[in-house]
Coordinates of C-alpha atoms and ligand atoms in Angstrom, one line a residue:
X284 CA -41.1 -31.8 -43.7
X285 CA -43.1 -34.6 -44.8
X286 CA -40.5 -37.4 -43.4
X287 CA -40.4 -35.6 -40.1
X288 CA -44.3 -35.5 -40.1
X289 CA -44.4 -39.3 -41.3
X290 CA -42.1 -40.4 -37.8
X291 CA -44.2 -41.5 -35.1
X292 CA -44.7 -38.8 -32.5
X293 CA -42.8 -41.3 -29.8
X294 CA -39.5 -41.5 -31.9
X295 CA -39.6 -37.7 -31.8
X296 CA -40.1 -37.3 -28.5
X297 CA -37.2 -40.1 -27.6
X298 CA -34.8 -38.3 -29.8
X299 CA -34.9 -34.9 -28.3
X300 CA -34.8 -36.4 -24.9
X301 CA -31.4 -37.8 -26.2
X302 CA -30.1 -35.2 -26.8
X303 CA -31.2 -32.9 -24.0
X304 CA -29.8 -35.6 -21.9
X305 CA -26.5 -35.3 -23.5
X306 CA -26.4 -31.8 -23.6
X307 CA -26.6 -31.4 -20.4
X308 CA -24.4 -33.7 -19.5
X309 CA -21.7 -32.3 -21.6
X310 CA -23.0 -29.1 -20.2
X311 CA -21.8 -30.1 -16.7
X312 CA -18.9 -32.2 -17.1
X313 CA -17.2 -29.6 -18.9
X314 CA -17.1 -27.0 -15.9
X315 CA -15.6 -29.2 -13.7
X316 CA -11.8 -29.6 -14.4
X317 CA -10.0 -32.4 -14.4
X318 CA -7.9 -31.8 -11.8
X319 CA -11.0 -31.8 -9.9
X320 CA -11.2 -35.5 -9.9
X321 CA -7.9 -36.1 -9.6
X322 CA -7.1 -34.1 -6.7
X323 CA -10.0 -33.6 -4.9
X324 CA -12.7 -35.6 -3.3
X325 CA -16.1 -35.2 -4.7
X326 CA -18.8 -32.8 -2.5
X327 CA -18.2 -28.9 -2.5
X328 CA -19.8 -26.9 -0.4
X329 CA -22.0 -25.0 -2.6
X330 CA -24.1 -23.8 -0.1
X331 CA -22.7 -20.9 2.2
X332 CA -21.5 -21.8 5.6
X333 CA -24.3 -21.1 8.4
X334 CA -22.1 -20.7 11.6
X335 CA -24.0 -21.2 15.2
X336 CA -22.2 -17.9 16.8
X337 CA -25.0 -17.1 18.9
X338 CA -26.0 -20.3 20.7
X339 CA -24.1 -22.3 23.6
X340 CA -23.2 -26.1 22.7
X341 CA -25.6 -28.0 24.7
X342 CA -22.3 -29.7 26.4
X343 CA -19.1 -30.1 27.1
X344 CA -16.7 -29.9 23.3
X345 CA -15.8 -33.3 23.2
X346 CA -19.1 -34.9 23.1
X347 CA -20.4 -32.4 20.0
X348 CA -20.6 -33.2 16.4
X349 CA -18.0 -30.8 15.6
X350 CA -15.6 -32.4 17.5
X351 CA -15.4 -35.0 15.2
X352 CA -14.8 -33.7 11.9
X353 CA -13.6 -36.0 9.1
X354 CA -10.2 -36.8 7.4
X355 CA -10.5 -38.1 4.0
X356 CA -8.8 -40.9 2.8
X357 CA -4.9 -39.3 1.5
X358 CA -4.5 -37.7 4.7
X359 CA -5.8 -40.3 7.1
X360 CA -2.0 -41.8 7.3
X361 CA 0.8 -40.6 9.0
X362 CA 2.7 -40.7 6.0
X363 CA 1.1 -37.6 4.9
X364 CA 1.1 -36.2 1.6
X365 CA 2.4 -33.0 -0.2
X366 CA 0.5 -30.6 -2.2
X367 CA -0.3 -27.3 -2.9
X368 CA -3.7 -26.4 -1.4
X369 CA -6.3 -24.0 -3.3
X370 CA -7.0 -21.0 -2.4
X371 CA -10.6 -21.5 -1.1
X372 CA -9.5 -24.4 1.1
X373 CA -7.5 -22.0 3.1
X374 CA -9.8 -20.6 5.9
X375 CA -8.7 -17.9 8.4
X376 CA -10.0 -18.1 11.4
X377 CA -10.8 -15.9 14.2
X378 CA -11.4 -17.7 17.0
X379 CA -12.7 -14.9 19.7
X380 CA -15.4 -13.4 21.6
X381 CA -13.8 -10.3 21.5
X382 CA -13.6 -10.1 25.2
X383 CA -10.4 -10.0 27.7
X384 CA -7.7 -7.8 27.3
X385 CA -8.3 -6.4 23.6
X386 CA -11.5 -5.2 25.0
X387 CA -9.1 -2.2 25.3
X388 CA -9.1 -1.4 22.1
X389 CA -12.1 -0.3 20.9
X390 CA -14.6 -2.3 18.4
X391 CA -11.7 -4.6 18.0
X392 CA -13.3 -7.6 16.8
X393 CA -15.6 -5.3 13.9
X394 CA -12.1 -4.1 12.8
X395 CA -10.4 -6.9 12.8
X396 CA -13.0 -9.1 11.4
X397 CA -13.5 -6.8 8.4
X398 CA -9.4 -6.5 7.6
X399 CA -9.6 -10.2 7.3
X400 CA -12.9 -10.3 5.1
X401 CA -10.8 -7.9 2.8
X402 CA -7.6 -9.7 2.7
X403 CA -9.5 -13.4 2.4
X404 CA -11.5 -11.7 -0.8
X405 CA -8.9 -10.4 -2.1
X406 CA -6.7 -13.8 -2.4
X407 CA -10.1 -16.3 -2.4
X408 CA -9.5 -16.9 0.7
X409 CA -12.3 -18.3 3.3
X410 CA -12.4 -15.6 6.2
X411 CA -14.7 -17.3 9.3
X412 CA -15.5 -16.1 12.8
X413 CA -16.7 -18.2 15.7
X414 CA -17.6 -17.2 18.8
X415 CA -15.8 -19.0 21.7
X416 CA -18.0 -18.5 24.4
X417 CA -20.0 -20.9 22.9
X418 CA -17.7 -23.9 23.4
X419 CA -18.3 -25.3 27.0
X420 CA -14.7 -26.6 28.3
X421 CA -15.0 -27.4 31.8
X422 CA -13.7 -25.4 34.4
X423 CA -9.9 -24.8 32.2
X424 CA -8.7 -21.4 31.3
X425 CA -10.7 -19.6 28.2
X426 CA -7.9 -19.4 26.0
X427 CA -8.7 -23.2 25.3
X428 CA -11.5 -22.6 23.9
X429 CA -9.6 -21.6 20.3
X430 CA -9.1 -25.6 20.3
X431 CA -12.7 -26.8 20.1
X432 CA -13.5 -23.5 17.5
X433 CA -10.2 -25.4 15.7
X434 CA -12.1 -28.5 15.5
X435 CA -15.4 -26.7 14.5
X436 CA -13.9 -24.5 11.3
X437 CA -13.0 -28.1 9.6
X438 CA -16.1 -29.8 10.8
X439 CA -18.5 -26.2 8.7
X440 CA -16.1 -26.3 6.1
X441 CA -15.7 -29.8 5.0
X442 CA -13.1 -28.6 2.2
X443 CA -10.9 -26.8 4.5
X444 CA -7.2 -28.1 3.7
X445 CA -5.4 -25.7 5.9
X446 CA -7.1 -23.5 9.3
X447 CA -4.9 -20.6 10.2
X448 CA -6.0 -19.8 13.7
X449 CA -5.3 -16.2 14.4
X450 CA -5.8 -14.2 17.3
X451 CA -7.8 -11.2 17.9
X452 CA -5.4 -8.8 18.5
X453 CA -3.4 -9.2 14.7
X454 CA -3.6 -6.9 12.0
X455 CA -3.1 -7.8 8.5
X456 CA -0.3 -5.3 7.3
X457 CA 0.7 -6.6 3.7
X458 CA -2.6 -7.1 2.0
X459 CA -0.8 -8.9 -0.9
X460 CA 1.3 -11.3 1.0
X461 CA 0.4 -14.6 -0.7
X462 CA -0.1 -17.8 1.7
X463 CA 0.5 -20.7 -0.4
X464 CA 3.6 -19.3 -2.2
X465 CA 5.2 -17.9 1.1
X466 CA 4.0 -20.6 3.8
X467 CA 2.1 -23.7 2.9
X468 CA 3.2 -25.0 -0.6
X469 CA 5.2 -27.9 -0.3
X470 CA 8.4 -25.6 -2.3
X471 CA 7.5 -23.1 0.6
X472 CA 7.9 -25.8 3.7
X473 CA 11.3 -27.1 2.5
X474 CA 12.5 -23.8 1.5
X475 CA 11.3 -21.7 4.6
X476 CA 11.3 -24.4 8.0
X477 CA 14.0 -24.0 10.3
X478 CA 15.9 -27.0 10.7
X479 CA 17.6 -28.2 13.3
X480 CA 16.7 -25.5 15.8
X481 CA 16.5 -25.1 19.3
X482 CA 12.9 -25.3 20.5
X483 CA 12.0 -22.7 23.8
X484 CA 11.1 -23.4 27.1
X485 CA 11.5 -20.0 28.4
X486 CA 14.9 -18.4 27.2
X487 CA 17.9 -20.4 25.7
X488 CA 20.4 -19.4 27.8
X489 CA 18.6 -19.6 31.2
X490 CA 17.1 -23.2 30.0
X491 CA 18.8 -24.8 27.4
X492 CA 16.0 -27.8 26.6
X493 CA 18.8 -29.8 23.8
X494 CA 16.0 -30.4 22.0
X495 CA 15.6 -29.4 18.4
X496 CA 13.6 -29.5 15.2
X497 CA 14.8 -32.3 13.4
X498 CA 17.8 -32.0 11.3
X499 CA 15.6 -32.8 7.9
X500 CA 12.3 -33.4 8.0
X501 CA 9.3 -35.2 5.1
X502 CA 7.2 -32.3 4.0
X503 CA 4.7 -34.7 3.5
X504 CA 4.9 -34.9 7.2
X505 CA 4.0 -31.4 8.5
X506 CA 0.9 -30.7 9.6
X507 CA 1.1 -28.0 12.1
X508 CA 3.1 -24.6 11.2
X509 CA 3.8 -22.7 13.9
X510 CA 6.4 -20.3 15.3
X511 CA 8.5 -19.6 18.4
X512 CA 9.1 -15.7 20.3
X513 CA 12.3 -15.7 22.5
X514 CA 10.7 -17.7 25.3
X515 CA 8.2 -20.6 23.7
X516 CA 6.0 -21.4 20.9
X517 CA 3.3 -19.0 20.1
X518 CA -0.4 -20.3 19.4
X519 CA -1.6 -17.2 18.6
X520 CA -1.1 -17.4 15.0
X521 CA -1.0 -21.3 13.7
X522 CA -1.5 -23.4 10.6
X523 CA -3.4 -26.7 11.2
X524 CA -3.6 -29.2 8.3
X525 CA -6.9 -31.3 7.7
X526 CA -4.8 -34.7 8.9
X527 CA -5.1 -37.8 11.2
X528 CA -2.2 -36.6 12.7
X529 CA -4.1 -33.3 14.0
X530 CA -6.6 -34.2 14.9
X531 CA -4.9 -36.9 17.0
X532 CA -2.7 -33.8 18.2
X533 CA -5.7 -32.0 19.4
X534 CA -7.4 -34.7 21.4
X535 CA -3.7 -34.8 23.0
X536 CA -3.5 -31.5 23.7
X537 CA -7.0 -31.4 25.0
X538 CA -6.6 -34.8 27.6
X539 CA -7.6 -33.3 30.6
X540 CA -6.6 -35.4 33.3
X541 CA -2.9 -35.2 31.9
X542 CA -3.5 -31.2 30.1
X543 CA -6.1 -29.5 29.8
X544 CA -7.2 -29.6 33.3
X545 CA -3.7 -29.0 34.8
X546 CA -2.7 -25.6 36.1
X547 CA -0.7 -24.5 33.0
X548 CA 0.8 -20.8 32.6
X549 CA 0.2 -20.7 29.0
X550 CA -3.0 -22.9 28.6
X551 CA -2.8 -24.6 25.1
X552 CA 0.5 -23.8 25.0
X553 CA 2.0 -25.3 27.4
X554 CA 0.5 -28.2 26.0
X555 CA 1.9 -28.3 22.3
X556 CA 4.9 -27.7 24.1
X557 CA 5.3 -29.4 26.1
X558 CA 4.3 -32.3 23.8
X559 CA 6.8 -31.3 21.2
X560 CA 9.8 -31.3 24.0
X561 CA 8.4 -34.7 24.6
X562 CA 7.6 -36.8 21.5
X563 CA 9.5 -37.0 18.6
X564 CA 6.6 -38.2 16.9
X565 CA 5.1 -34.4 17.0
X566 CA 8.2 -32.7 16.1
X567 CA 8.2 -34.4 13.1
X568 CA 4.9 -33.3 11.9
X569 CA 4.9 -29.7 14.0
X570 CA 7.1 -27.0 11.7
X571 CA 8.5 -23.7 12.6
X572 CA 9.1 -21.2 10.8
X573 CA 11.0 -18.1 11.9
X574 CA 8.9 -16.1 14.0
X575 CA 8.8 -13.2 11.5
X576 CA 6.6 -15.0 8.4
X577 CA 3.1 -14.8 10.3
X578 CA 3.6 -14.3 13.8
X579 CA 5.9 -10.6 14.0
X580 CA 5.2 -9.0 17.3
X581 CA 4.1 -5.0 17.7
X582 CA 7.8 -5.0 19.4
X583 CA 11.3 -6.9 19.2
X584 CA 14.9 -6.7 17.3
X585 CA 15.0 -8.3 13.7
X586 CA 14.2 -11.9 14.3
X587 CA 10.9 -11.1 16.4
X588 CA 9.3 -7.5 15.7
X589 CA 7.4 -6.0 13.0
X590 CA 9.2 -5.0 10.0
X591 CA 8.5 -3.8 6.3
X592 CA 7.1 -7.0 4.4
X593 CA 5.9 -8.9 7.2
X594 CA 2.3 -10.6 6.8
X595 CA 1.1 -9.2 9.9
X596 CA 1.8 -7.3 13.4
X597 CA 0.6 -8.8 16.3
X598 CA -0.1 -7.1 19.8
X599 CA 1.5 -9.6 21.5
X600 CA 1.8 -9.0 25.5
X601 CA 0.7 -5.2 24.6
X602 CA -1.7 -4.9 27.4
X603 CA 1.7 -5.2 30.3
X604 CA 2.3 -1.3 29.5
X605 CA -1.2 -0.5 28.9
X606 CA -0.3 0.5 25.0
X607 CA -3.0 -1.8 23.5
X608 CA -4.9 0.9 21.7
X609 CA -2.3 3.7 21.2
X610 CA 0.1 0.7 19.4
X611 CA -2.9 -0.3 17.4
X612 CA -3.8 2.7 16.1
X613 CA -0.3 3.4 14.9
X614 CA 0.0 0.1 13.0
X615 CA -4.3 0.2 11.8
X616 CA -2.9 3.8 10.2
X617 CA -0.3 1.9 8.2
X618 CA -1.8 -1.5 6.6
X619 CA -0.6 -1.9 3.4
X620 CA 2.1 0.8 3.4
X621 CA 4.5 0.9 1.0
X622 CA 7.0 3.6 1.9
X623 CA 9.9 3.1 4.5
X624 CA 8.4 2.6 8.3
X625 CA 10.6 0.0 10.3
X626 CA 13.3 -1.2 8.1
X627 CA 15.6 -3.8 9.1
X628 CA 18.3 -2.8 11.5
X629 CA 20.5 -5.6 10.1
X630 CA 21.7 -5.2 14.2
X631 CA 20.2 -8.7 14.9
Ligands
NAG1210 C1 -21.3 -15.7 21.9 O1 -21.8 -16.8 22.6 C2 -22.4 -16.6 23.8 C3 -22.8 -17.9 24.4 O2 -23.4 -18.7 23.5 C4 -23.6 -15.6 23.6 O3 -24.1 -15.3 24.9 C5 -23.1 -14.4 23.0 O4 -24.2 -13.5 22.7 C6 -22.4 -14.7 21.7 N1 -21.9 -13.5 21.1 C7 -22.2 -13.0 19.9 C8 -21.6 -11.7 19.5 O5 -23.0 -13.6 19.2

């Protein structure tokens, strides 16, 4: 007692400032893993995202902040790179104003916004809305508008790694279907994308396009994930990678005088089409998968309609008979069924 009271006050003072200092250095250090550093580029998000759902862009996509989101440094090459992503860097996103034709079923976007809320929490997941009228796109077709809400996901959620774009009109049916070991893990690319396979422009038979995915590909390479019905590609449910090469892809697919502002059938498309019958360059970074892993429609034999196991139904073209809602219903009654509902014909 009497050495302690003997120090000078200022010695005492410096020492437990030590070793605050240290503890709480040690305090933070420890909670960050080392993989952290390793993999990952320092600044989380810590804050949660504050989306701008209910205000117009003050012009035209391309000339907004969001627009240009950044790439970091491993995935600014077109080399690529391979890894698996986390959880949390996985955002699903519905890109809708819950207008057009799945105004037919009703509160559709409530519905489907909360299935996805569930199945994001349940696998860690980030689950995000944003609301397309927003986006001002010049005088093209509205289904463009899931490109600029593309562009604006990464640019909220600077640790995105992977932005499934889903449409509105999709239910979730297998609420434990896991992304990263099924779909995006680099085992899960070379084990599950088709190679050397015909890619559509309208039916095979009636117009055979010779062109196909490439024989073998670098799954370092892919950065788009996407899948094909009997006619095309579908964009209604696709996987876009935080790269250089997508977001070069997207100002390509966006170039209005030679795209965007054409008269195109299938809007976006037609354009990731038709720049994948064109380029090798993109076929080498664009995979498909069969149609089945995230893109099964409400109707089709076994390569292209619903069936136990799959990920998710999607209404696909349901609004030509008028069976939006009744379809709907019928599938919304059986998420996350496990008894025997539309096995596999094996007639495919
Ligand atoms: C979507 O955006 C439009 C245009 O900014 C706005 O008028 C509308 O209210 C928004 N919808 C919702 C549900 O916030």
């Amino acid at each position: 007692m009497q050495a302690v009271q003997a120090l000078p006050r200022k010695t005492i003072i410096l020492a437990i400032s030590i070793v605050t200092i240290f503890i709480v250095l040690f305090r933070f250090y420890g909670d960050v893993p080392v993989e952290y550093y390793r993999n990952y580029a320092p600044g989380e998000a810590i804050v949660p995202v504050t989306t701008n759902n209910d205000r117009p862009q003050p012009g035209y996509f391309k000339a907004q902040p969001e627009w240009d989101w950044s790439v970091p440094k491993h995935a600014a090459s077109m080399d690529g790179y391979a890894r698996t992503p986390r959880n949390r860097d996985i955002v699903v996103l519905t890109a809708s104003d819950g207008g057009g034709h799945n105004s037919a079923i009703p509160n559709v976007l409530d519905r489907v916004l909360d299935d996805r809320d569930k199945y994001c929490a349940k696998h860690g997941y980030t689950s995000l809305w944003l609301n397309t009228s927003r986006y001002d796109i010049g005088d093209a077709h509205r289904t463009w508008s899931k490109i600029p809400a593309v562009a604006e996901a990464f640019h909220l959620q600077p640790n995105a790694e992977w932005v499934w774009l889903i449409d509105t009109d999709i239910i979730m049916m297998t609420p434990d279907y896991d992304l990263v070991d099924e779909i995006l893990s680099p085992a899960a690319l070379k084990r599950g994308l088709m190679r050397d396979t015909p890619i559509l422009d309208g039916q095979l038979k009636k117009n055979p396009t010779h062109i196909n995915t490439p024989k073998d590909f670098r799954v370092e390479e892919i950065d788009i994930l996407i899948t094909q019905d009997h006619q095309s590609v579908n964009t209604g449910s696709t996987f876009f990678r935080r790269s250089a090469f997508t977001r070069w892809l997207l100002e390509m697919m966006t170039d209005y005088t030679m795209l965007m502002g054409q008269e195109h059938g299938g809007a976006e498309q037609d354009a990731l089409k038709h720049l994948m019958l064109e380029h090798q360059l993109v076929r080498n970074h664009v995979g498909i998968y069969p149609q089945r892993k995230f893109n099964a429609y409400v109707q089709g034999g076994d390569n292209m309609g619903y069936r136990d196991g799959d990920l998710l139904v999607h209404f696909a073209g349901c609004w030509v008979g008028g069976k939006c809602q009744e379809w709907f219903e019928e599938f919304w009654g059986k998420k996350g069924h496990k008894d025997v509902w539309k096995p596999l014909t094996g007639s495919a």
